[in-house]
GROMACS .gro file of C-alpha atoms in nm:
model
  512
    1MET     CA    1  -1.176  -1.582   5.590
    2MET     CA    2  -1.135  -1.261   5.387
    3LEU     CA    3  -1.102  -1.307   5.012
    4THR     CA    4  -0.840  -1.125   4.806
    5PRO     CA    5  -0.974  -0.775   4.736
    6LYS     CA    6  -1.095  -0.707   4.383
    7LEU     CA    7  -0.901  -0.400   4.267
    8LEU     CA    8  -0.997  -0.160   3.988
    9HIS     CA    9  -0.796   0.138   3.865
   10PHE     CA   10  -0.941   0.428   3.668
   11HIS     CA   11  -0.796   0.735   3.504
   12TYR     CA   12  -1.016   1.040   3.542
   13SER     CA   13  -1.269   1.136   3.275
   14ASN     CA   14  -1.613   1.296   3.286
   15ASP     CA   15  -1.781   0.960   3.228
   16LEU     CA   16  -1.608   0.812   3.535
   17PRO     CA   17  -1.939   0.742   3.720
   18ARG     CA   18  -2.062   0.522   3.436
   19ARG     CA   19  -1.731   0.339   3.384
   20ALA     CA   20  -1.671   0.273   3.754
   21ARG     CA   21  -2.026   0.158   3.816
   22HIS     CA   22  -2.024  -0.077   3.518
   23ALA     CA   23  -1.689  -0.232   3.613
   24ALA     CA   24  -1.797  -0.281   3.974
   25GLN     CA   25  -2.126  -0.436   3.866
   26ASN     CA   26  -1.948  -0.720   3.687
   27ILE     CA   27  -1.744  -0.793   4.001
   28LEU     CA   28  -2.046  -0.774   4.232
   29LEU     CA   29  -2.210  -1.057   4.038
   30GLN     CA   30  -1.937  -1.283   4.182
   31SER     CA   31  -2.023  -1.176   4.539
   32PRO     CA   32  -2.280  -1.331   4.776
   33LEU     CA   33  -2.479  -1.006   4.785
   34PRO     CA   34  -2.848  -1.008   4.688
   35LEU     CA   35  -2.971  -0.761   4.426
   36ALA     CA   36  -3.075  -0.492   4.677
   37ALA     CA   37  -2.731  -0.494   4.839
   38ARG     CA   38  -2.551  -0.482   4.502
   39ASN     CA   39  -2.761  -0.180   4.406
   40LYS     CA   40  -2.662  -0.015   4.734
   41VAL     CA   41  -2.293  -0.057   4.652
   42LEU     CA   42  -2.345   0.078   4.300
   43LEU     CA   43  -2.526   0.380   4.447
   44ALA     CA   44  -2.222   0.454   4.664
   45ILE     CA   45  -1.984   0.430   4.369
   46SER     CA   46  -2.206   0.659   4.158
   47GLU     CA   47  -2.235   0.920   4.435
   48ILE     CA   48  -1.863   0.929   4.512
   49CYS     CA   49  -1.748   0.932   4.150
   50THR     CA   50  -2.001   1.205   4.068
   51ASN     CA   51  -1.843   1.412   4.346
   52TYR     CA   52  -1.509   1.393   4.164
   53VAL     CA   53  -1.672   1.546   3.856
   54ARG     CA   54  -1.884   1.807   4.032
   55HIS     CA   55  -1.679   1.919   4.331
   56SER     CA   56  -1.306   1.849   4.287
   57GLU     CA   57  -1.107   2.163   4.211
   58LYS     CA   58  -0.804   1.953   4.117
   59LYS     CA   59  -0.933   1.644   3.938
   60PRO     CA   60  -0.767   1.316   4.039
   61THR     CA   61  -0.552   1.147   3.777
   62LEU     CA   62  -0.599   0.804   3.933
   63ILE     CA   63  -0.885   0.647   4.127
   64MET     CA   64  -0.840   0.310   4.300
   65LEU     CA   65  -1.149   0.109   4.388
   66SER     CA   66  -1.139  -0.199   4.613
   67LEU     CA   67  -1.427  -0.443   4.664
   68ASN     CA   68  -1.386  -0.706   4.933
   69TRP     CA   69  -1.610  -0.955   5.111
   70SER     CA   70  -1.590  -1.236   5.362
   71LYS     CA   71  -1.854  -1.467   5.503
   72ASP     CA   72  -1.983  -1.186   5.725
   73THR     CA   73  -1.877  -0.847   5.585
   74PHE     CA   74  -1.867  -0.653   5.260
   75SER     CA   75  -1.637  -0.351   5.227
   76LEU     CA   76  -1.585  -0.081   4.965
   77ARG     CA   77  -1.275   0.141   4.957
   78LEU     CA   78  -1.194   0.429   4.723
   79HIS     CA   79  -0.867   0.624   4.716
   80ASP     CA   80  -0.783   0.908   4.477
   81ASN     CA   81  -0.502   1.160   4.437
   82GLY     CA   82  -0.719   1.467   4.374
   83SER     CA   83  -0.797   1.772   4.584
   84PRO     CA   84  -1.049   1.748   4.870
   85ILE     CA   85  -1.402   1.693   4.740
   86PRO     CA   86  -1.544   2.001   4.917
   87ASN     CA   87  -1.299   2.263   4.790
   88THR     CA   88  -1.464   2.569   4.948
   89PHE     CA   89  -1.398   2.483   5.313
   90GLU     CA   90  -1.171   2.273   5.531
   91VAL     CA   91  -1.300   1.921   5.593
   92ALA     CA   92  -1.123   1.650   5.787
   93SER     CA   93  -1.398   1.402   5.863
   94LEU     CA   94  -1.738   1.276   5.751
   95ASP     CA   95  -1.913   1.449   6.042
   96VAL     CA   96  -1.801   1.790   5.916
   97LEU     CA   97  -1.891   1.699   5.560
   98LEU     CA   98  -2.243   1.598   5.666
   99SER     CA   99  -2.292   1.913   5.870
  100GLU     CA  100  -2.201   2.127   5.568
  101GLU     CA  101  -2.405   1.928   5.316
  102LEU     CA  102  -2.721   2.138   5.356
  103ASN     CA  103  -2.518   2.446   5.262
  104THR     CA  104  -2.371   2.295   4.945
  105SER     CA  105  -2.493   2.140   4.625
  106GLY     CA  106  -2.479   1.805   4.803
  107TYR     CA  107  -2.222   1.529   4.832
  108GLY     CA  108  -2.466   1.240   4.874
  109MET     CA  109  -2.294   1.124   5.193
  110ALA     CA  110  -2.604   1.160   5.411
  111ILE     CA  111  -2.767   0.894   5.192
  112LEU     CA  112  -2.465   0.667   5.221
  113GLN     CA  113  -2.435   0.708   5.597
  114ALA     CA  114  -2.794   0.590   5.630
  115GLU     CA  115  -2.731   0.288   5.405
  116PHE     CA  116  -2.395   0.161   5.537
  117ASP     CA  117  -2.295   0.051   5.887
  118GLN     CA  118  -1.951   0.206   5.832
  119CYS     CA  119  -1.927   0.519   5.618
  120ASP     CA  120  -1.607   0.724   5.659
  121TYR     CA  121  -1.448   1.001   5.456
  122LEU     CA  122  -1.094   1.122   5.521
  123GLN     CA  123  -0.895   1.399   5.360
  124LEU     CA  124  -0.544   1.253   5.347
  125PRO     CA  125  -0.253   1.474   5.468
  126ASN     CA  126   0.010   1.632   5.244
  127GLU     CA  127  -0.230   1.656   4.946
  128ARG     CA  128  -0.242   1.278   4.907
  129GLY     CA  129  -0.606   1.287   4.806
  130ASN     CA  130  -0.927   1.143   4.950
  131TYR     CA  131  -1.010   0.812   5.114
  132TRP     CA  132  -1.358   0.658   5.146
  133ALA     CA  133  -1.439   0.348   5.352
  134LEU     CA  134  -1.782   0.185   5.354
  135SER     CA  135  -1.894  -0.154   5.483
  136PHE     CA  136  -2.192  -0.353   5.606
  137PRO     CA  137  -2.249  -0.702   5.750
  138ILE     CA  138  -2.372  -0.947   5.490
  139ASP     CA  139  -2.571  -1.162   5.732
  140LEU     CA  140  -2.784  -0.864   5.838
  141ILE     CA  141  -2.891  -0.801   5.480
  142GLU     CA  142  -2.991  -1.160   5.418
  143LYS     CA  143  -3.155  -1.257   5.751
  144ARG     CA  144  -3.252  -0.967   5.975
  145HIS     CA  145  -3.594  -0.806   5.963
  146LYS     CA  146  -3.720  -0.497   6.139
  147ILE     CA  147  -4.017  -0.601   6.354
  148ILE     CA  148  -4.246  -0.408   6.588
  149ILE     CA  149  -4.435  -0.595   6.863
  150ILE     CA  150  -4.731  -0.450   7.058
  151ASP     CA  151  -4.856  -0.630   7.369
  152ASP     CA  152  -4.968  -0.501   7.711
  153ASP     CA  153  -4.818  -0.809   7.882
  154PRO     CA  154  -4.452  -0.735   7.976
  155VAL     CA  155  -4.373  -1.107   8.017
  156GLN     CA  156  -4.505  -1.179   7.667
  157LEU     CA  157  -4.299  -0.892   7.524
  158SER     CA  158  -3.981  -1.016   7.692
  159MET     CA  159  -4.039  -1.367   7.566
  160LEU     CA  160  -4.099  -1.253   7.206
  161GLU     CA  161  -3.787  -1.035   7.216
  162LEU     CA  162  -3.589  -1.341   7.321
  163TYR     CA  163  -3.745  -1.559   7.049
  164LEU     CA  164  -3.668  -1.297   6.782
  165GLU     CA  165  -3.328  -1.179   6.904
  166ASN     CA  166  -3.175  -1.228   6.556
  167HIS     CA  167  -3.395  -0.947   6.424
  168ASP     CA  168  -3.418  -0.572   6.491
  169ILE     CA  169  -3.704  -0.546   6.741
  170GLU     CA  170  -3.909  -0.251   6.868
  171VAL     CA  171  -4.156  -0.328   7.150
  172PHE     CA  172  -4.449  -0.126   7.288
  173SER     CA  173  -4.694  -0.198   7.568
  174SER     CA  174  -4.926   0.079   7.447
  175PRO     CA  175  -5.079   0.073   7.095
  176PHE     CA  176  -5.100   0.454   7.102
  177ASP     CA  177  -4.725   0.481   7.160
  178ALA     CA  178  -4.673   0.233   6.876
  179ILE     CA  179  -4.889   0.442   6.641
  180ASN     CA  180  -4.691   0.758   6.721
  181TRP     CA  181  -4.365   0.574   6.654
  182LEU     CA  182  -4.491   0.417   6.331
  183LYS     CA  183  -4.590   0.759   6.194
  184ASN     CA  184  -4.218   0.826   6.134
  185ASN     CA  185  -4.079   0.475   6.086
  186THR     CA  186  -4.111   0.177   5.856
  187VAL     CA  187  -4.084  -0.190   5.951
  188ASP     CA  188  -4.083  -0.525   5.774
  189ILE     CA  189  -4.361  -0.676   5.986
  190ILE     CA  190  -4.606  -0.574   6.261
  191ILE     CA  191  -4.705  -0.818   6.541
  192SER     CA  192  -4.986  -0.714   6.776
  193ASP     CA  193  -5.188  -0.865   7.058
  194ILE     CA  194  -5.567  -0.845   7.015
  195TYR     CA  195  -5.696  -0.797   7.370
  196MET     CA  196  -5.540  -0.478   7.507
  197PRO     CA  197  -5.713  -0.239   7.750
  198ASP     CA  198  -5.640   0.096   7.580
  199LEU     CA  199  -5.712  -0.006   7.222
  200ASP     CA  200  -5.778  -0.359   7.100
  201GLY     CA  201  -5.578  -0.508   6.816
  202LEU     CA  202  -5.858  -0.484   6.559
  203ALA     CA  203  -5.902  -0.110   6.623
  204PHE     CA  204  -5.523  -0.067   6.623
  205ARG     CA  205  -5.508  -0.230   6.278
  206GLU     CA  206  -5.776   0.012   6.152
  207ARG     CA  207  -5.579   0.311   6.282
  208LEU     CA  208  -5.274   0.201   6.084
  209LYS     CA  209  -5.471   0.227   5.758
  210ASP     CA  210  -5.431   0.604   5.793
  211LEU     CA  211  -5.051   0.564   5.749
  212PRO     CA  212  -4.990   0.515   5.373
  213HIS     CA  213  -4.627   0.407   5.411
  214LEU     CA  214  -4.748   0.098   5.601
  215SER     CA  215  -5.017   0.000   5.352
  216SER     CA  216  -4.831  -0.311   5.231
  217THR     CA  217  -4.655  -0.402   5.558
  218PRO     CA  218  -4.736  -0.759   5.672
  219PHE     CA  219  -4.944  -0.780   5.993
  220ILE     CA  220  -4.975  -1.070   6.241
  221PHE     CA  221  -5.214  -1.097   6.539
  222LEU     CA  222  -5.142  -1.269   6.870
  223THR     CA  223  -5.440  -1.412   7.056
  224GLY     CA  224  -5.533  -1.665   7.319
  225ASP     CA  225  -5.885  -1.698   7.177
  226ASN     CA  226  -5.934  -1.946   6.893
  227SER     CA  227  -6.310  -1.898   6.857
  228GLN     CA  228  -6.462  -1.900   6.509
  229SER     CA  229  -6.615  -1.552   6.546
  230LEU     CA  230  -6.280  -1.401   6.636
  231SER     CA  231  -6.111  -1.573   6.340
  232HIS     CA  232  -6.378  -1.423   6.112
  233ASN     CA  233  -6.316  -1.072   6.249
  234ILE     CA  234  -5.940  -1.116   6.224
  235PHE     CA  235  -5.942  -1.198   5.855
  236ARG     CA  236  -6.192  -0.922   5.782
  237SER     CA  237  -5.924  -0.683   5.911
  238GLU     CA  238  -5.698  -0.785   5.619
  239ILE     CA  239  -5.413  -0.927   5.825
  240ASP     CA  240  -5.166  -1.183   5.696
  241ASP     CA  241  -5.176  -1.442   5.974
  242PHE     CA  242  -5.243  -1.496   6.344
  243ILE     CA  243  -5.077  -1.700   6.620
  244ILE     CA  244  -5.259  -1.872   6.904
  245LYS     CA  245  -5.097  -1.827   7.246
  246PRO     CA  246  -4.892  -1.967   7.406
  247VAL     CA  247  -4.642  -1.871   7.137
  248GLN     CA  248  -4.376  -2.124   7.042
  249LYS     CA  249  -4.038  -2.002   6.916
  250THR     CA  250  -4.022  -2.222   6.607
  251LYS     CA  251  -4.386  -2.145   6.523
  252ILE     CA  252  -4.348  -1.766   6.526
  253GLN     CA  253  -4.021  -1.782   6.331
  254GLN     CA  254  -4.182  -2.000   6.064
  255ILE     CA  255  -4.485  -1.770   6.035
  256ILE     CA  256  -4.268  -1.457   6.012
  257ASN     CA  257  -4.055  -1.611   5.735
  258ARG     CA  258  -4.364  -1.734   5.548
  259VAL     CA  259  -4.552  -1.403   5.574
  260ILE     CA  260  -4.251  -1.193   5.467
  261GLN     CA  261  -4.177  -1.427   5.176
  262ARG     CA  262  -4.541  -1.410   5.065
  263SER     CA  263  -4.534  -1.030   5.090
  264HIS     CA  264  -4.210  -1.025   4.890
  265ASN     CA  265  -4.362  -1.246   4.620
  266LEU     CA  266  -4.667  -1.020   4.593
  267PHE     CA  267  -4.437  -0.719   4.567
  268LEU     CA  268  -4.242  -0.885   4.286
  269GLN     CA  269  -4.565  -0.965   4.102
  270ALA     CA  270  -4.676  -0.602   4.131
  271CYS     CA  271  -4.334  -0.484   4.015
  272THR     CA  272  -4.347  -0.721   3.719
  273LEU     CA  273  -4.685  -0.588   3.608
  274LEU     CA  274  -4.571  -0.230   3.661
  275ASP     CA  275  -4.243  -0.303   3.486
  276THR     CA  276  -4.420  -0.433   3.177
  277ASP     CA  277  -4.645  -0.128   3.155
  278VAL     CA  278  -4.365   0.124   3.220
  279LYS     CA  279  -4.134  -0.029   2.961
  280LYS     CA  280  -4.401  -0.006   2.694
  281GLN     CA  281  -4.396   0.369   2.748
  282LEU     CA  282  -4.018   0.403   2.779
  283ARG     CA  283  -3.934   0.183   2.479
  284PRO     CA  284  -4.219   0.228   2.232
  285ALA     CA  285  -4.242   0.065   1.890
  286LEU     CA  286  -4.068   0.273   1.623
  287GLN     CA  287  -4.206   0.133   1.300
  288ASN     CA  288  -4.520   0.349   1.288
  289LYS     CA  289  -4.337   0.672   1.372
  290ASN     CA  290  -4.097   0.681   1.080
  291ILE     CA  291  -4.177   0.972   0.846
  292PHE     CA  292  -3.906   0.891   0.589
  293PRO     CA  293  -3.966   0.591   0.360
  294GLN     CA  294  -3.591   0.595   0.289
  295TYR     CA  295  -3.523   0.449   0.634
  296ARG     CA  296  -3.619   0.134   0.816
  297PHE     CA  297  -3.626   0.163   1.198
  298SER     CA  298  -3.609  -0.138   1.429
  299SER     CA  299  -3.526  -0.189   1.794
  300PHE     CA  300  -3.397  -0.449   2.038
  301ALA     CA  301  -3.433  -0.440   2.420
  302ARG     CA  302  -3.340  -0.675   2.705
  303SER     CA  303  -3.352  -0.608   3.078
  304ALA     CA  304  -3.117  -0.767   3.330
  305ASP     CA  305  -3.390  -0.764   3.594
  306ILE     CA  306  -3.718  -0.597   3.684
  307GLY     CA  307  -3.675  -0.228   3.613
  308GLY     CA  308  -3.387  -0.069   3.425
  309GLY     CA  309  -3.318   0.280   3.300
  310ASP     CA  310  -3.313   0.250   2.920
  311CYS     CA  311  -3.555   0.468   2.722
  312TRP     CA  312  -3.590   0.624   2.378
  313HIS     CA  313  -3.801   0.884   2.201
  314LEU     CA  314  -3.863   0.945   1.830
  315ASP     CA  315  -4.018   1.268   1.697
  316HIS     CA  316  -4.013   1.501   1.397
  317ASN     CA  317  -4.052   1.870   1.319
  318ALA     CA  318  -4.376   2.028   1.193
  319ASP     CA  319  -4.294   2.024   0.822
  320LYS     CA  320  -4.152   1.668   0.841
  321THR     CA  321  -3.811   1.758   0.701
  322GLU     CA  322  -3.624   1.632   1.008
  323GLN     CA  323  -3.659   1.330   1.234
  324HIS     CA  324  -3.499   1.312   1.579
  325LEU     CA  325  -3.413   1.001   1.779
  326ILE     CA  326  -3.305   1.019   2.145
  327LEU     CA  327  -3.167   0.713   2.327
  328CYS     CA  328  -3.086   0.730   2.701
  329ASP     CA  329  -2.945   0.498   2.965
  330VAL     CA  330  -3.023   0.606   3.321
  331MET     CA  331  -2.791   0.445   3.574
  332GLY     CA  332  -2.951   0.166   3.773
  333HIS     CA  333  -3.113  -0.170   3.705
  334ASP     CA  334  -3.405  -0.186   3.947
  335ILE     CA  335  -3.758  -0.047   3.949
  336LYS     CA  336  -3.628   0.287   4.082
  337ALA     CA  337  -3.420   0.322   3.765
  338SER     CA  338  -3.739   0.281   3.560
  339PHE     CA  339  -3.907   0.560   3.756
  340ASN     CA  340  -3.602   0.783   3.703
  341ALA     CA  341  -3.613   0.696   3.334
  342SER     CA  342  -3.981   0.792   3.333
  343ARG     CA  343  -3.890   1.132   3.482
  344LEU     CA  344  -3.631   1.182   3.210
  345HIS     CA  345  -3.860   1.051   2.937
  346GLY     CA  346  -4.135   1.297   3.037
  347PHE     CA  347  -3.888   1.584   3.032
  348LEU     CA  348  -3.755   1.482   2.690
  349GLN     CA  349  -4.106   1.465   2.545
  350ALA     CA  350  -4.184   1.814   2.675
  351ILE     CA  351  -3.858   1.978   2.568
  352THR     CA  352  -3.864   1.805   2.228
  353TYR     CA  353  -4.214   1.938   2.161
  354ARG     CA  354  -4.103   2.291   2.255
  355LEU     CA  355  -3.791   2.279   2.039
  356LEU     CA  356  -3.961   2.125   1.737
  357THR     CA  357  -4.244   2.381   1.740
  358ASN     CA  358  -4.005   2.676   1.769
  359GLU     CA  359  -3.875   2.757   1.422
  360LYS     CA  360  -3.615   2.997   1.561
  361GLU     CA  361  -3.415   2.721   1.733
  362PRO     CA  362  -3.081   2.709   1.544
  363SER     CA  363  -2.978   2.356   1.644
  364PHE     CA  364  -3.210   2.094   1.786
  365GLY     CA  365  -2.924   1.877   1.917
  366MET     CA  366  -2.734   2.154   2.095
  367GLU     CA  367  -3.051   2.307   2.242
  368LEU     CA  368  -3.167   1.967   2.364
  369LEU     CA  369  -2.832   1.890   2.530
  370SER     CA  370  -2.815   2.233   2.691
  371ALA     CA  371  -3.170   2.213   2.829
  372THR     CA  372  -3.121   1.856   2.955
  373ASN     CA  373  -2.789   1.946   3.117
  374PHE     CA  374  -2.954   2.235   3.303
  375TRP     CA  375  -3.253   2.022   3.411
  376LEU     CA  376  -3.030   1.744   3.543
  377SER     CA  377  -2.810   1.990   3.733
  378GLU     CA  378  -3.092   2.190   3.890
  379SER     CA  379  -3.388   1.953   3.921
  380ALA     CA  380  -3.257   1.597   3.906
  381PRO     CA  381  -2.903   1.585   4.052
  382ASP     CA  382  -2.966   1.224   4.164
  383LEU     CA  383  -3.018   1.113   3.803
  384ILE     CA  384  -2.715   1.014   3.592
  385THR     CA  385  -2.775   0.927   3.228
  386THR     CA  386  -2.608   0.889   2.894
  387LEU     CA  387  -2.786   1.053   2.601
  388GLN     CA  388  -2.750   1.003   2.228
  389CYS     CA  389  -2.938   1.240   1.997
  390LEU     CA  390  -2.965   1.175   1.622
  391ARG     CA  391  -3.100   1.415   1.359
  392LEU     CA  392  -3.201   1.254   1.027
  393ASP     CA  393  -3.305   1.409   0.699
  394GLY     CA  394  -3.448   1.239   0.391
  395HIS     CA  395  -3.113   1.223   0.211
  396GLY     CA  396  -2.920   0.984   0.434
  397GLN     CA  397  -2.754   1.258   0.637
  398ILE     CA  398  -2.743   1.179   1.012
  399GLN     CA  399  -2.602   1.415   1.274
  400ILE     CA  400  -2.506   1.249   1.604
  401TYR     CA  401  -2.457   1.402   1.948
  402ASN     CA  402  -2.329   1.146   2.199
  403ALA     CA  403  -2.321   1.255   2.566
  404GLY     CA  404  -2.128   0.984   2.749
  405GLY     CA  405  -2.286   0.694   2.560
  406LEU     CA  406  -2.108   0.410   2.387
  407PRO     CA  407  -1.982   0.472   2.032
  408ALA     CA  408  -2.246   0.408   1.767
  409LEU     CA  409  -2.167   0.146   1.501
  410LEU     CA  410  -2.179   0.197   1.124
  411VAL     CA  411  -2.259  -0.120   0.928
  412THR     CA  412  -2.155  -0.124   0.561
  413LYS     CA  413  -2.341  -0.308   0.285
  414GLU     CA  414  -2.089  -0.590   0.317
  415GLY     CA  415  -2.147  -0.617   0.692
  416ASP     CA  416  -1.823  -0.456   0.814
  417LEU     CA  417  -1.841  -0.259   1.142
  418ALA     CA  418  -1.689   0.080   1.225
  419SER     CA  419  -1.715   0.268   1.557
  420LEU     CA  420  -1.816   0.633   1.552
  421PRO     CA  421  -1.676   0.882   1.806
  422VAL     CA  422  -1.829   0.995   2.135
  423THR     CA  423  -1.885   1.369   2.105
  424GLY     CA  424  -1.903   1.484   2.470
  425PRO     CA  425  -1.929   1.399   2.842
  426LEU     CA  426  -2.220   1.290   3.059
  427LEU     CA  427  -2.480   1.559   3.115
  428GLY     CA  428  -2.557   1.728   3.446
  429LEU     CA  429  -2.200   1.717   3.575
  430GLN     CA  430  -2.065   2.041   3.423
  431SER     CA  431  -2.218   2.385   3.377
  432ASN     CA  432  -2.125   2.423   3.008
  433PRO     CA  433  -2.011   2.096   2.849
  434VAL     CA  434  -1.876   2.118   2.494
  435PHE     CA  435  -2.017   1.894   2.220
  436ILE     CA  436  -1.907   1.862   1.860
  437PRO     CA  437  -2.157   1.667   1.647
  438HIS     CA  438  -2.046   1.385   1.422
  439ASN     CA  439  -2.202   1.361   1.075
  440VAL     CA  440  -2.267   1.035   0.892
  441GLN     CA  441  -2.384   0.997   0.532
  442LEU     CA  442  -2.570   0.669   0.488
  443THR     CA  443  -2.597   0.514   0.143
  444MET     CA  444  -2.847   0.248   0.043
  445GLY     CA  445  -2.790  -0.077   0.230
  446GLU     CA  446  -2.588   0.081   0.512
  447CYS     CA  447  -2.706   0.078   0.875
  448LEU     CA  448  -2.641   0.268   1.194
  449ILE     CA  449  -2.669   0.099   1.537
  450VAL     CA  450  -2.695   0.310   1.854
  451PHE     CA  451  -2.702   0.115   2.178
  452THR     CA  452  -2.662   0.126   2.556
  453ASP     CA  453  -2.430  -0.041   2.807
  454GLY     CA  454  -2.408  -0.417   2.812
  455LEU     CA  455  -2.388  -0.490   2.442
  456LEU     CA  456  -2.011  -0.449   2.408
  457GLU     CA  457  -1.849  -0.266   2.697
  458VAL     CA  458  -1.610  -0.469   2.917
  459PRO     CA  459  -1.420  -0.210   3.127
  460ASN     CA  460  -1.056  -0.277   3.227
  461ASN     CA  461  -1.027  -0.571   2.990
  462LEU     CA  462  -0.930  -0.449   2.645
  463SER     CA  463  -0.862  -0.795   2.502
  464LEU     CA  464  -1.207  -0.922   2.604
  465GLU     CA  465  -1.370  -0.610   2.466
  466GLN     CA  466  -1.192  -0.657   2.133
  467ALA     CA  467  -1.289  -1.025   2.127
  468GLN     CA  468  -1.656  -0.937   2.182
  469PHE     CA  469  -1.640  -0.672   1.909
  470SER     CA  470  -1.492  -0.930   1.670
  471GLN     CA  471  -1.765  -1.178   1.762
  472LEU     CA  472  -2.039  -0.920   1.697
  473ALA     CA  473  -1.873  -0.820   1.370
  474ALA     CA  474  -1.869  -1.183   1.253
  475ILE     CA  475  -2.238  -1.233   1.340
  476VAL     CA  476  -2.336  -0.909   1.166
  477LYS     CA  477  -2.137  -0.998   0.855
  478LYS     CA  478  -2.304  -1.339   0.829
  479ASN     CA  479  -2.640  -1.177   0.890
  480ARG     CA  480  -2.589  -0.931   0.602
  481LEU     CA  481  -2.484  -1.210   0.369
  482ASP     CA  482  -2.799  -1.404   0.464
  483ARG     CA  483  -3.006  -1.085   0.408
  484ALA     CA  484  -3.170  -1.129   0.749
  485PRO     CA  485  -3.296  -0.838   0.965
  486LEU     CA  486  -3.010  -0.685   1.163
  487GLU     CA  487  -3.201  -0.708   1.493
  488THR     CA  488  -3.178  -1.087   1.449
  489ALA     CA  489  -2.799  -1.060   1.454
  490ILE     CA  490  -2.809  -0.858   1.776
  491ASP     CA  491  -3.045  -1.111   1.930
  492ASP     CA  492  -2.808  -1.394   1.835
  493PHE     CA  493  -2.514  -1.203   1.984
  494VAL     CA  494  -2.694  -1.114   2.309
  495LYS     CA  495  -2.791  -1.479   2.370
  496ASN     CA  496  -2.426  -1.544   2.455
  497ILE     CA  497  -2.403  -1.251   2.700
  498SER     CA  498  -2.496  -1.295   3.066
  499ALA     CA  499  -2.775  -1.062   3.176
  500HIS     CA  500  -2.548  -0.823   3.370
  501ASP     CA  501  -2.691  -0.505   3.223
  502ASP     CA  502  -2.990  -0.368   3.037
  503ILE     CA  503  -2.939  -0.353   2.661
  504SER     CA  504  -3.122  -0.135   2.413
  505ALA     CA  505  -3.033  -0.097   2.048
  506ILE     CA  506  -3.189   0.113   1.773
  507ILE     CA  507  -3.113   0.017   1.413
  508ILE     CA  508  -3.151   0.268   1.129
  509GLU     CA  509  -3.116   0.124   0.777
  510LYS     CA  510  -3.109   0.322   0.454
  511ILE     CA  511  -3.329   0.117   0.219
  512HIS     CA  512  -3.382   0.363  -0.071
   0.00000   0.00000   0.00000
C-alpha cells in the first residue's frame, strides 16, 4: 500500500541545494530506508537543485519535491516552473541529456542513472518547466547482494544459482574469465571452488590480491575435501569461510549472511577509527591558537553518524594584528563527506597561508571567498559547502562574511539573543557572487556564536523554528545568569535535539 506522498515546496534562492536537502533529510528519517539509501536520495536532491542554480537560464520561482514509499518501492519526484536545465541545446529526454553531458559542465545525471533503477528527466511542453522521476526497490537495497561464483562443474553452478536466486549472481566456469571480469567490476562476496583444472582456488585467490578494489571483499571456498591439511592451506589464504560439499541451501545462505555481516562490522570499526582521526584534524582545539587575550574561544561538535562534513580553521596574520576563523559545512553525513571536508580543509589551509603572508591583499575575507568560489567551480564541482569567515582584531571588532550558512547569533551580557544577517549565497554556484560583510562590535561580556546546520534550522516549519529559537534563548539566558560556560548551554540544548544532522558551534567571548 502506497503511503501519502510527503510534499515540500520551495521558492528559488541560491542556497536551494542546502535547504532542500535539509528538509528532505528530516522526512527520510521517517522512511524505512537504511543510511546508504537515504544518502543516495540526498545526493539526487543536491545534484538536481544545484542544476537549477548553475544551468537554468530562467530560474524557477517554485520547486515541488515529493517523497513517497511503499513496502517495496521508494520514489522521488521534482517539478519546477523554470526553463530547461540545459539551456544551450534542445533536450527532450534523459538519453539526450546524458549524451551531451561530456560536452557540458555536467548535470550529474550519469551518476543518478547508475544509482537509481528509474531515472527520468522530461522537459515539459509549453514552458511548463522540468520534471524529474527517480525510484528504486526498497527490498533490493536491504536484502540483495552481488555475488560471483566460480566452479568448473556446470551442475554445481546451476544449483548455486537456484539457491541464491534472491541475489544478483554472476557465474563463471573458468577462473581466468572470472579474473578478467573482476578487473572492471566489484562484488559483495566471491565464492570459488578449490579443485579446478585450469587454476585451483588457492592460486585464484592469490591472483585476486593484485586487484586493489577487491582487497576487502569477503571470500568463500567450496570444497569436497575436509582434510586437515587443506583446511590449514585455506585459512593461510586469508579467506573468510569455506563450505564442504554437498552444499545445502540453508547452510550457504547462513554463511553468506554471516560473512557479509562480519565484513560490514569490520568496515564500520575501520570507519570509526578513521572518523576519530579525521575529525581531530577537521575540528581542532581552538584554545591554544588564540592570539588575543581579549577573547575566549570555545567549540562544540556533534556528529549524526560516522563521517560528516563540518570543519573549521583558525589562523592569524604575520604581525598578529588580525585573527581569522573559517567555519564550513560540507553537504553529507557519511564518511565521504569527511573526505570532502578534508579536501576543502586542505585548500583553506593553503589559501589562508598565501593570503596572510601577502601584505598586498586588500581584504582577506573577499579574497578568500573569491578563491574558494573559483576552486569549487573548477576543481571540486561535486562539493557543496557553506562557509563563514570571521576577521577579528584586538578591539572587539569582528567582520563576518557568511556564504550560505545559518545566521550567526549575538549574545548580550544579559543573555539575550539576536540573529545576524547572511551576507551572500553558497560558493561554487555562480561565477561572481556578491558579498557584503557585516560588522559587529563586541563589548566585554558579549559573545558571538557561529554554527552549522542542525542547531536551529527547521525548514518549512516557521512555528517550530521559532519555538526552538525561544528554547535556545531561554537556556542561554539562564546560563549567563549562572555564569556558566556558554558551550554548556549549547550542550544542554542539543541534548533535546535528535541526531539528524552534524552540529558545530564556535563561541567567541569578549572577556576584557
